[in-house]
Amino acid sequence: MPDLAKIILRNHKIDAVKRFHPWIFSGAIKEMEGEVKEGAIVEVYSDQGEYLATGLYNPSNIAVKILSFQKVSDIAQLFLEKFQNAYQLRQQIGLVDNPKTNCYRLINAEGDGLPSLIVDWYNGTAVIQAYSLALYQRLDLIVDCLKTIYADNLRAVYDKSAAVLAKSAHISENKYLFGQKNGNEVLEFGHRFIIDWEKGQKTGFFLDQRENRAILAQYCQNKRVLNTFSYSGGFSVYAMQAGAALVHSVDSSHGAIDLTEKNIALNNLGEVPHQSYSADVFNFLRDCQEDYDLIVLDPPAFAKSIQSRHQAVMAYKRLNYQAFQKIRPQGIIFTFSCSQVVNEEHFQGAVMAAAIESARPVRILARLSQPADHPTSIYHSEGSYLKGLVLAVD
Ligand code: SAH
């Protein structure tokens, strides 16, 4: 590789890199040598000239996201190896050529050694979200990796980075980088879903709830189920398939409600009464007259940064309190948080505060998290964003 720009760290800041944490904060940088611009590949050194890592530079609080802790001679080769490793892991965990599930996360950012990159696989279409210019500038490389791995099974590659990167990178459109719009139906544990990667949220579907939906199904028989923040109706479809007595889905987005209705129709679940409500969940819980045996609370990330953490914790408390007020005795609540900055302890604290206020006996039956196709590096606890509790409320 041509000579790369160098970033020299302050002496007392090298320990985190030596412990394989993949981020270098701007305050850790002592000096920079060479032309270091947004998106550049840089080498990171100690003050004594010891090589530490190679990463991608972004002029922000997290200045470097590390790609490798070993010298890199060929960046295309490094990307390909990472894609191959990621694919191999999905094979190992049974998600490749699986007749019942043909959608999964192929690249989970730091968890697959490619910070700021998400690639989700939907039965022949790969949907990319690059969260930094460095990755955005390397989309061709990413498409090449996908072609090598999937060969003829790859029908299309859709770039959805504009949705997350538009402001900083001056890009305005999401587009197909390979192939074109094609069938968008997937299977998840045998349930059918239409994925709208073009207009839907994130890459189109919340793949991270796959296993939690299957766990929910175990609790649903003959139950009156309320699925809040339902998006495309994932939990609702599983609940209905599992023999719920009734399912209500609530989401503030009309698009989400449309998707929910389509997905329910697709699975021929006509026998179970279902009703969708396009409403704010907080208002719905306050005003509705129904009572439920099982409530799912899966809100969007209430905190996007550490500054909003306290407010987010208060919002989790309020939401869970409303569900504790509503749920029947011997009821079950599946409650989630996907805010990265709200850790398990904060989240459980918020739920406990809500339980105290409701004065109801509450037991924890299970702790839930993200599935194996959303791996996290053990050195990067920030990667474990999804947490959930299954609660019995008497
Ligand atoms: N449980 C879903 C994912 C939820 S994503 C699944 O398994 O696929 C969060 C959803 O909450 C989004 O669809 C968003 O439209 C909705 N939402 C956000 N704020 C809301 C609010 N205050 N009331 C109702 N829905 C809301």
Tab-separated table of C-alpha atoms and ligand atoms in Angstrom:
chain	number	residue	atom	x	y	z
A	1	MET	CA	0.000	0.000	0.000
A	2	PRO	CA	1.177	3.566	-0.546
A	3	ASP	CA	2.556	5.366	2.489
A	4	LEU	CA	-0.317	5.965	4.851
A	5	ALA	CA	-0.833	8.957	7.063
A	6	LYS	CA	0.218	8.326	10.654
A	7	ILE	CA	-1.547	9.065	13.874
A	8	ILE	CA	0.583	9.155	17.019
A	9	LEU	CA	-1.150	8.513	20.327
A	10	ARG	CA	-0.485	10.079	23.692
A	11	ASN	CA	1.482	7.704	25.869
A	12	HIS	CA	-1.209	7.011	28.430
A	13	LYS	CA	-3.800	6.287	25.708
A	14	ILE	CA	-2.230	3.246	24.109
A	15	ASP	CA	-3.550	0.703	26.612
A	16	ALA	CA	-7.081	0.708	25.179
A	17	VAL	CA	-5.694	-0.088	21.709
A	18	LYS	CA	-3.545	-2.855	23.141
A	19	ARG	CA	-6.697	-4.293	24.692
A	20	PHE	CA	-8.242	-4.384	21.212
A	21	HIS	CA	-10.821	-1.655	21.767
A	22	PRO	CA	-11.684	-0.618	18.193
A	23	TRP	CA	-12.136	3.129	18.753
A	24	ILE	CA	-9.603	5.932	19.171
A	25	PHE	CA	-11.028	9.126	20.574
A	26	SER	CA	-9.777	12.470	19.277
A	27	GLY	CA	-8.397	13.339	22.734
A	28	ALA	CA	-5.996	10.379	22.548
A	29	ILE	CA	-4.201	11.786	19.509
A	30	LYS	CA	-0.878	13.510	20.115
A	31	GLU	CA	-0.080	14.360	16.515
A	32	MET	CA	-0.776	13.454	12.924
A	33	GLU	CA	1.782	13.024	10.137
A	34	GLY	CA	0.880	13.271	6.472
A	35	GLU	CA	-2.437	14.208	4.946
A	36	VAL	CA	-5.191	12.997	7.221
A	37	LYS	CA	-8.570	13.703	5.710
A	38	GLU	CA	-12.036	12.324	6.313
A	39	GLY	CA	-12.304	8.759	5.122
A	40	ALA	CA	-8.525	8.146	4.962
A	41	ILE	CA	-6.904	4.891	5.993
A	42	VAL	CA	-4.376	5.689	8.708
A	43	GLU	CA	-1.787	3.828	10.721
A	44	VAL	CA	-1.728	4.328	14.451
A	45	TYR	CA	1.557	4.418	16.370
A	46	SER	CA	2.745	4.904	19.932
A	47	ASP	CA	4.952	7.849	20.786
A	48	GLN	CA	7.892	5.432	20.716
A	49	GLY	CA	7.171	4.471	17.118
A	50	GLU	CA	5.517	1.123	17.856
A	51	TYR	CA	2.858	0.156	15.289
A	52	LEU	CA	-0.521	-0.361	16.983
A	53	ALA	CA	-3.289	-0.531	14.397
A	54	THR	CA	-4.676	0.464	11.008
A	55	GLY	CA	-8.014	2.204	10.843
A	56	LEU	CA	-10.392	4.624	9.177
A	57	TYR	CA	-10.207	8.310	10.027
A	58	ASN	CA	-13.206	10.505	10.675
A	59	PRO	CA	-12.832	14.061	12.054
A	60	SER	CA	-15.142	13.535	15.035
A	61	ASN	CA	-15.097	12.442	18.655
A	62	ILE	CA	-14.300	8.881	17.610
A	63	ALA	CA	-11.434	9.835	15.312
A	64	VAL	CA	-10.271	6.396	14.230
A	65	LYS	CA	-12.204	3.145	13.957
A	66	ILE	CA	-9.806	0.251	13.793
A	67	LEU	CA	-9.841	-2.294	10.978
A	68	SER	CA	-6.785	-4.280	11.985
A	69	PHE	CA	-4.329	-4.601	14.824
A	70	GLN	CA	-1.795	-6.057	12.389
A	71	LYS	CA	-0.067	-4.268	9.532
A	72	VAL	CA	-2.219	-4.211	6.439
A	73	SER	CA	-0.599	-4.632	3.037
A	74	ASP	CA	-3.712	-4.894	0.862
A	75	ILE	CA	-6.975	-3.273	1.916
A	76	ALA	CA	-9.094	-5.131	-0.684
A	77	GLN	CA	-7.723	-8.427	0.588
A	78	LEU	CA	-8.452	-7.399	4.187
A	79	PHE	CA	-12.080	-6.560	3.347
A	80	LEU	CA	-12.526	-9.835	1.475
A	81	GLU	CA	-11.150	-11.833	4.416
A	82	LYS	CA	-13.540	-10.063	6.757
A	83	PHE	CA	-16.501	-10.773	4.492
A	84	GLN	CA	-15.437	-14.406	4.148
A	85	ASN	CA	-15.089	-14.759	7.924
A	86	ALA	CA	-18.479	-13.159	8.444
A	87	TYR	CA	-20.095	-15.499	5.927
A	88	GLN	CA	-18.408	-18.503	7.488
A	89	LEU	CA	-19.798	-17.529	10.898
A	90	ARG	CA	-23.337	-17.313	9.468
A	91	GLN	CA	-22.791	-20.768	7.955
A	92	GLN	CA	-21.594	-22.063	11.318
A	93	ILE	CA	-24.698	-20.783	13.098
A	94	GLY	CA	-26.987	-22.315	10.496
A	95	LEU	CA	-28.261	-19.227	8.711
A	96	VAL	CA	-26.863	-19.968	5.235
A	97	ASP	CA	-28.959	-22.195	2.938
A	98	ASN	CA	-31.480	-22.572	5.710
A	99	PRO	CA	-34.871	-23.582	4.271
A	100	LYS	CA	-36.776	-21.784	7.064
A	101	THR	CA	-34.761	-18.554	7.446
A	102	ASN	CA	-33.264	-16.774	4.465
A	103	CYS	CA	-32.554	-13.346	5.951
A	104	TYR	CA	-29.792	-12.449	8.373
A	105	ARG	CA	-27.168	-9.833	9.185
A	106	LEU	CA	-23.962	-10.546	7.294
A	107	ILE	CA	-21.835	-7.656	8.616
A	108	ASN	CA	-22.455	-6.252	12.068
A	109	ALA	CA	-19.958	-3.368	12.164
A	110	GLU	CA	-17.312	-3.763	14.900
A	111	GLY	CA	-18.668	-7.234	15.669
A	112	ASP	CA	-17.394	-8.376	12.277
A	113	GLY	CA	-14.305	-6.190	12.293
A	114	LEU	CA	-15.767	-3.590	9.917
A	115	PRO	CA	-16.752	-0.580	12.061
A	116	SER	CA	-19.540	1.626	10.672
A	117	LEU	CA	-20.730	-0.999	8.200
A	118	ILE	CA	-23.997	-2.902	8.254
A	119	VAL	CA	-24.903	-5.422	5.563
A	120	ASP	CA	-28.161	-7.337	5.818
A	121	TRP	CA	-29.072	-10.259	3.553
A	122	TYR	CA	-32.643	-10.622	2.372
A	123	ASN	CA	-32.995	-13.761	0.289
A	124	GLY	CA	-30.740	-12.654	-2.582
A	125	THR	CA	-30.580	-8.910	-1.932
A	126	ALA	CA	-27.851	-7.365	0.200
A	127	VAL	CA	-28.738	-4.020	1.785
A	128	ILE	CA	-25.822	-1.831	2.874
A	129	GLN	CA	-25.683	0.993	5.370
A	130	ALA	CA	-22.299	2.720	5.608
A	131	TYR	CA	-22.205	4.954	8.651
A	132	SER	CA	-18.952	6.704	7.717
A	133	LEU	CA	-17.549	8.331	4.613
A	134	ALA	CA	-14.589	5.949	4.746
A	135	LEU	CA	-16.894	3.003	4.125
A	136	TYR	CA	-19.092	4.930	1.716
A	137	GLN	CA	-16.040	5.656	-0.431
A	138	ARG	CA	-15.349	1.923	-0.550
A	139	LEU	CA	-18.760	0.697	-1.680
A	140	ASP	CA	-17.272	-0.787	-4.883
A	141	LEU	CA	-14.985	-2.896	-2.794
A	142	ILE	CA	-17.906	-4.012	-0.663
A	143	VAL	CA	-19.938	-4.992	-3.746
A	144	ASP	CA	-16.960	-7.003	-5.051
A	145	CYS	CA	-16.763	-8.870	-1.741
A	146	LEU	CA	-20.477	-9.674	-1.921
A	147	LYS	CA	-20.147	-10.934	-5.512
A	148	THR	CA	-17.244	-13.181	-4.537
A	149	ILE	CA	-19.075	-14.666	-1.576
A	150	TYR	CA	-22.533	-15.147	-2.997
A	151	ALA	CA	-21.739	-15.597	-6.716
A	152	ASP	CA	-24.981	-16.397	-8.566
A	153	ASN	CA	-27.077	-16.209	-5.409
A	154	LEU	CA	-26.592	-12.441	-5.330
A	155	ARG	CA	-29.441	-10.798	-7.225
A	156	ALA	CA	-29.115	-7.197	-6.049
A	157	VAL	CA	-27.165	-4.861	-3.808
A	158	TYR	CA	-28.990	-1.818	-2.474
A	159	ASP	CA	-27.085	1.033	-0.848
A	160	LYS	CA	-29.095	2.757	1.836
A	161	SER	CA	-26.331	4.915	3.265
A	162	ALA	CA	-27.942	8.234	2.334
A	163	ALA	CA	-30.485	7.553	5.056
A	164	VAL	CA	-27.758	7.633	7.713
A	165	LEU	CA	-24.934	9.618	6.138
A	166	ALA	CA	-26.576	12.307	4.059
A	167	LYS	CA	-25.626	15.377	6.048
A	168	SER	CA	-21.934	14.803	6.505
A	169	ALA	CA	-21.216	13.210	3.151
A	170	HIS	CA	-23.450	15.299	0.896
A	171	ILE	CA	-25.092	12.269	-0.598
A	172	SER	CA	-28.725	12.374	-1.351
A	173	GLU	CA	-29.896	9.133	-2.832
A	174	ASN	CA	-30.121	5.505	-1.951
A	175	LYS	CA	-29.622	3.277	-4.977
A	176	TYR	CA	-29.015	-0.171	-6.418
A	177	LEU	CA	-25.296	-0.783	-6.892
A	178	PHE	CA	-25.884	-4.113	-8.580
A	179	GLY	CA	-28.981	-5.733	-10.055
A	180	GLN	CA	-32.338	-4.128	-9.553
A	181	LYS	CA	-35.496	-4.228	-7.528
A	182	ASN	CA	-36.717	-7.802	-7.275
A	183	GLY	CA	-38.864	-10.067	-5.126
A	184	ASN	CA	-38.731	-8.893	-1.562
A	185	GLU	CA	-40.259	-11.722	0.416
A	186	VAL	CA	-38.224	-13.531	3.047
A	187	LEU	CA	-38.699	-16.367	5.502
A	188	GLU	CA	-37.872	-16.165	9.177
A	189	PHE	CA	-38.354	-19.443	11.073
A	190	GLY	CA	-40.873	-20.295	8.353
A	191	HIS	CA	-42.879	-17.065	8.778
A	192	ARG	CA	-43.231	-14.970	5.631
A	193	PHE	CA	-42.398	-11.263	5.572
A	194	ILE	CA	-42.333	-8.584	2.899
A	195	ILE	CA	-39.275	-6.404	3.357
A	196	ASP	CA	-39.423	-2.831	2.130
A	197	TRP	CA	-35.733	-1.983	2.113
A	198	GLU	CA	-36.315	1.094	-0.035
A	199	LYS	CA	-38.879	2.879	2.123
A	200	GLY	CA	-38.832	0.911	5.361
A	201	GLN	CA	-36.849	1.695	8.486
A	202	LYS	CA	-33.140	0.828	8.857
A	203	THR	CA	-32.337	-1.777	6.197
A	204	GLY	CA	-36.008	-2.803	6.072
A	205	PHE	CA	-36.491	-5.299	8.893
A	206	PHE	CA	-35.460	-5.761	12.518
A	207	LEU	CA	-33.462	-8.944	12.119
A	208	ASP	CA	-32.114	-8.558	15.641
A	209	GLN	CA	-35.444	-9.660	17.163
A	210	ARG	CA	-35.571	-13.008	15.311
A	211	GLU	CA	-34.900	-15.236	18.299
A	212	ASN	CA	-36.906	-13.102	20.698
A	213	ARG	CA	-39.927	-13.425	18.413
A	214	ALA	CA	-39.540	-17.201	18.580
A	215	ILE	CA	-39.345	-17.028	22.387
A	216	LEU	CA	-42.463	-14.853	22.472
A	217	ALA	CA	-44.348	-17.516	20.514
A	218	GLN	CA	-43.898	-19.915	23.462
A	219	TYR	CA	-45.982	-17.613	25.660
A	220	CYS	CA	-48.833	-16.781	23.295
A	221	GLN	CA	-51.315	-19.621	23.149
A	222	ASN	CA	-54.827	-18.379	23.979
A	223	LYS	CA	-53.409	-15.066	25.143
A	224	ARG	CA	-54.625	-11.553	24.419
A	225	VAL	CA	-51.487	-9.937	23.021
A	226	LEU	CA	-50.601	-6.258	22.562
A	227	ASN	CA	-47.600	-5.602	20.314
A	228	THR	CA	-46.466	-1.996	20.710
A	229	PHE	CA	-43.968	-0.276	18.383
A	230	SER	CA	-44.875	-3.106	16.038
A	231	TYR	CA	-43.176	-1.842	12.834
A	232	SER	CA	-43.729	-4.568	10.219
A	233	GLY	CA	-45.582	-6.819	12.641
A	234	GLY	CA	-42.847	-9.335	13.423
A	235	PHE	CA	-43.992	-10.135	16.950
A	236	SER	CA	-47.658	-10.024	15.868
A	237	VAL	CA	-47.203	-12.665	13.155
A	238	TYR	CA	-45.415	-15.011	15.574
A	239	ALA	CA	-48.057	-14.477	18.261
A	240	MET	CA	-50.903	-15.217	15.846
A	241	GLN	CA	-49.166	-18.262	14.414
A	242	ALA	CA	-48.680	-19.539	17.968
A	243	GLY	CA	-52.420	-19.454	18.681
A	244	ALA	CA	-52.980	-16.155	20.449
A	245	ALA	CA	-56.621	-15.394	21.257
A	246	LEU	CA	-56.292	-11.868	19.849
A	247	VAL	CA	-53.462	-9.582	18.727
A	248	HIS	CA	-53.358	-5.794	18.593
A	249	SER	CA	-50.462	-3.993	16.868
A	250	VAL	CA	-49.660	-0.327	17.556
A	251	ASP	CA	-47.263	1.908	15.628
A	252	SER	CA	-47.298	5.629	14.926
A	253	SER	CA	-46.194	5.146	11.317
A	254	HIS	CA	-48.861	4.469	8.686
A	255	GLY	CA	-46.242	2.770	6.502
A	256	ALA	CA	-45.463	0.380	9.344
A	257	ILE	CA	-49.129	-0.437	9.847
A	258	ASP	CA	-49.498	-1.149	6.101
A	259	LEU	CA	-46.571	-3.542	6.270
A	260	THR	CA	-48.031	-5.238	9.328
A	261	GLU	CA	-51.347	-5.798	7.552
A	262	LYS	CA	-49.579	-7.184	4.471
A	263	ASN	CA	-47.444	-9.551	6.513
A	264	ILE	CA	-50.412	-10.864	8.446
A	265	ALA	CA	-52.314	-11.488	5.203
A	266	LEU	CA	-49.287	-13.243	3.723
A	267	ASN	CA	-49.195	-15.775	6.550
A	268	ASN	CA	-52.884	-16.764	6.262
A	269	LEU	CA	-53.618	-16.028	9.882
A	270	GLY	CA	-57.259	-15.194	9.279
A	271	GLU	CA	-58.575	-17.129	12.244
A	272	VAL	CA	-56.974	-14.973	14.924
A	273	PRO	CA	-58.632	-11.584	15.454
A	274	HIS	CA	-56.131	-8.837	14.705
A	275	GLN	CA	-56.435	-5.086	14.826
A	276	SER	CA	-53.813	-2.467	13.911
A	277	TYR	CA	-53.754	0.964	15.485
A	278	SER	CA	-51.832	3.862	14.027
A	279	ALA	CA	-51.236	5.709	17.278
A	280	ASP	CA	-48.703	6.963	19.760
A	281	VAL	CA	-48.017	4.090	22.155
A	282	PHE	CA	-47.988	6.271	25.272
A	283	ASN	CA	-51.436	7.643	24.405
A	284	PHE	CA	-52.721	4.239	23.381
A	285	LEU	CA	-51.702	2.665	26.685
A	286	ARG	CA	-53.238	5.547	28.598
A	287	ASP	CA	-56.561	5.539	26.755
A	288	CYS	CA	-57.340	1.999	25.685
A	289	GLN	CA	-60.034	0.048	27.487
A	290	GLU	CA	-58.857	-3.468	26.543
A	291	ASP	CA	-56.816	-5.534	28.893
A	292	TYR	CA	-54.064	-7.847	27.799
A	293	ASP	CA	-52.291	-10.995	29.016
A	294	LEU	CA	-49.104	-10.232	27.150
A	295	ILE	CA	-47.577	-6.899	26.132
A	296	VAL	CA	-44.516	-6.346	23.934
A	297	LEU	CA	-42.660	-3.039	24.403
A	298	ASP	CA	-40.042	-2.579	21.684
A	299	PRO	CA	-39.534	1.180	21.296
A	300	PRO	CA	-36.958	2.855	19.039
A	301	ALA	CA	-33.703	3.930	20.723
A	302	PHE	CA	-34.801	6.633	23.174
A	303	ALA	CA	-31.173	7.799	23.593
A	304	LYS	CA	-28.920	8.425	20.630
A	305	SER	CA	-26.071	9.834	22.716
A	306	ILE	CA	-24.811	9.829	26.263
A	307	GLN	CA	-26.231	13.342	26.763
A	308	SER	CA	-29.773	12.078	26.354
A	309	ARG	CA	-29.319	8.981	28.514
A	310	HIS	CA	-31.085	10.300	31.595
A	311	GLN	CA	-34.117	11.388	29.605
A	312	ALA	CA	-34.184	8.024	27.867
A	313	VAL	CA	-34.107	6.137	31.166
A	314	MET	CA	-37.055	8.239	32.342
A	315	ALA	CA	-38.942	7.428	29.129
A	316	TYR	CA	-38.319	3.683	29.610
A	317	LYS	CA	-39.631	4.039	33.137
A	318	ARG	CA	-42.775	5.815	31.974
A	319	LEU	CA	-43.467	3.297	29.225
A	320	ASN	CA	-42.967	0.273	31.456
A	321	TYR	CA	-45.075	1.846	34.199
A	322	GLN	CA	-47.947	2.234	31.742
A	323	ALA	CA	-47.628	-1.419	30.759
A	324	PHE	CA	-47.589	-2.520	34.423
A	325	GLN	CA	-50.812	-0.529	34.927
A	326	LYS	CA	-52.425	-2.202	31.953
A	327	ILE	CA	-51.390	-5.852	32.138
A	328	ARG	CA	-53.739	-8.460	33.653
A	329	PRO	CA	-52.698	-10.453	36.727
A	330	GLN	CA	-50.514	-13.446	35.744
A	331	GLY	CA	-49.542	-11.381	32.721
A	332	ILE	CA	-46.304	-11.363	30.764
A	333	ILE	CA	-44.357	-8.357	29.499
A	334	PHE	CA	-41.575	-8.513	26.914
A	335	THR	CA	-39.728	-5.227	27.383
A	336	PHE	CA	-36.767	-4.073	25.272
A	337	SER	CA	-34.255	-1.286	24.883
A	338	CYS	CA	-32.058	-0.893	21.812
A	339	SER	CA	-30.290	2.261	23.017
A	340	GLN	CA	-26.577	1.588	22.962
A	341	VAL	CA	-25.855	4.118	25.714
A	342	VAL	CA	-28.437	2.627	28.080
A	343	ASN	CA	-26.784	-0.499	29.449
A	344	GLU	CA	-28.418	-3.522	31.068
A	345	GLU	CA	-28.067	-2.057	34.529
A	346	HIS	CA	-29.652	1.289	33.585
A	347	PHE	CA	-32.448	-0.470	31.759
A	348	GLN	CA	-33.261	-2.891	34.547
A	349	GLY	CA	-33.136	0.045	36.984
A	350	ALA	CA	-35.731	1.913	34.920
A	351	VAL	CA	-37.988	-1.138	34.730
A	352	MET	CA	-37.605	-1.730	38.469
A	353	ALA	CA	-38.500	1.886	39.238
A	354	ALA	CA	-41.631	1.454	37.115
A	355	ALA	CA	-42.495	-1.783	38.933
A	356	ILE	CA	-42.086	-0.090	42.319
A	357	GLU	CA	-44.360	2.733	41.273
A	358	SER	CA	-47.007	0.309	40.048
A	359	ALA	CA	-46.706	-1.668	43.315
A	360	ARG	CA	-47.152	-4.985	41.510
A	361	PRO	CA	-45.159	-8.161	42.105
A	362	VAL	CA	-42.819	-8.547	39.129
A	363	ARG	CA	-40.440	-11.416	38.429
A	364	ILE	CA	-37.764	-11.723	35.747
A	365	LEU	CA	-38.261	-14.908	33.737
A	366	ALA	CA	-35.590	-14.372	31.112
A	367	ARG	CA	-33.020	-11.901	29.853
A	368	LEU	CA	-32.910	-11.380	26.126
A	369	SER	CA	-30.332	-9.904	23.783
A	370	GLN	CA	-29.267	-9.844	20.159
A	371	PRO	CA	-28.747	-13.042	18.126
A	372	ALA	CA	-25.481	-14.573	16.920
A	373	ASP	CA	-25.594	-12.849	13.524
A	374	HIS	CA	-25.241	-9.593	15.508
A	375	PRO	CA	-21.977	-10.538	17.247
A	376	THR	CA	-20.008	-8.121	19.423
A	377	SER	CA	-16.304	-8.032	20.182
A	378	ILE	CA	-15.659	-8.919	23.823
A	379	TYR	CA	-13.350	-5.878	23.912
A	380	HIS	CA	-16.131	-3.545	22.760
A	381	SER	CA	-19.040	-3.697	25.156
A	382	GLU	CA	-20.667	-0.766	23.315
A	383	GLY	CA	-21.628	-3.230	20.571
A	384	SER	CA	-24.183	-5.037	22.781
A	385	TYR	CA	-27.090	-2.697	22.250
A	386	LEU	CA	-30.209	-4.854	22.463
A	387	LYS	CA	-31.448	-5.904	25.876
A	388	GLY	CA	-34.759	-7.302	26.929
A	389	LEU	CA	-36.541	-8.745	29.931
A	390	VAL	CA	-39.389	-11.216	30.037
A	391	LEU	CA	-41.407	-10.320	33.099
A	392	ALA	CA	-44.173	-12.116	34.965
A	393	VAL	CA	-46.525	-9.603	36.543
A	394	ASP	CA	-48.904	-10.843	39.238
B	1	SAH	N1	-40.768	-4.438	17.154
B	1	SAH	C1	-40.417	-4.109	15.792
B	1	SAH	C2	-39.368	-3.040	15.703
B	1	SAH	C3	-39.717	-1.734	16.352
B	1	SAH	S1	-38.884	-0.362	15.713
B	1	SAH	C4	-40.007	-5.376	15.067
B	1	SAH	O1	-39.859	-6.445	15.691
B	1	SAH	O2	-39.835	-5.315	13.859
B	1	SAH	C5	-39.686	0.953	16.483
B	1	SAH	C6	-41.037	1.327	15.890
B	1	SAH	O3	-41.642	2.262	16.786
B	1	SAH	C7	-41.034	2.011	14.556
B	1	SAH	O4	-41.834	1.280	13.653
B	1	SAH	C8	-41.623	3.419	14.786
B	1	SAH	O5	-42.488	3.845	13.742
B	1	SAH	C9	-42.410	3.201	16.033
B	1	SAH	N2	-42.577	4.367	16.932
B	1	SAH	C10	-41.672	5.269	17.335
B	1	SAH	N3	-42.175	6.095	18.275
B	1	SAH	C11	-43.463	5.710	18.463
B	1	SAH	C12	-44.504	6.145	19.331
B	1	SAH	N4	-44.315	7.143	20.202
B	1	SAH	N5	-45.686	5.510	19.281
B	1	SAH	C13	-45.894	4.494	18.402
B	1	SAH	N6	-44.923	4.019	17.593
B	1	SAH	C14	-43.730	4.616	17.619
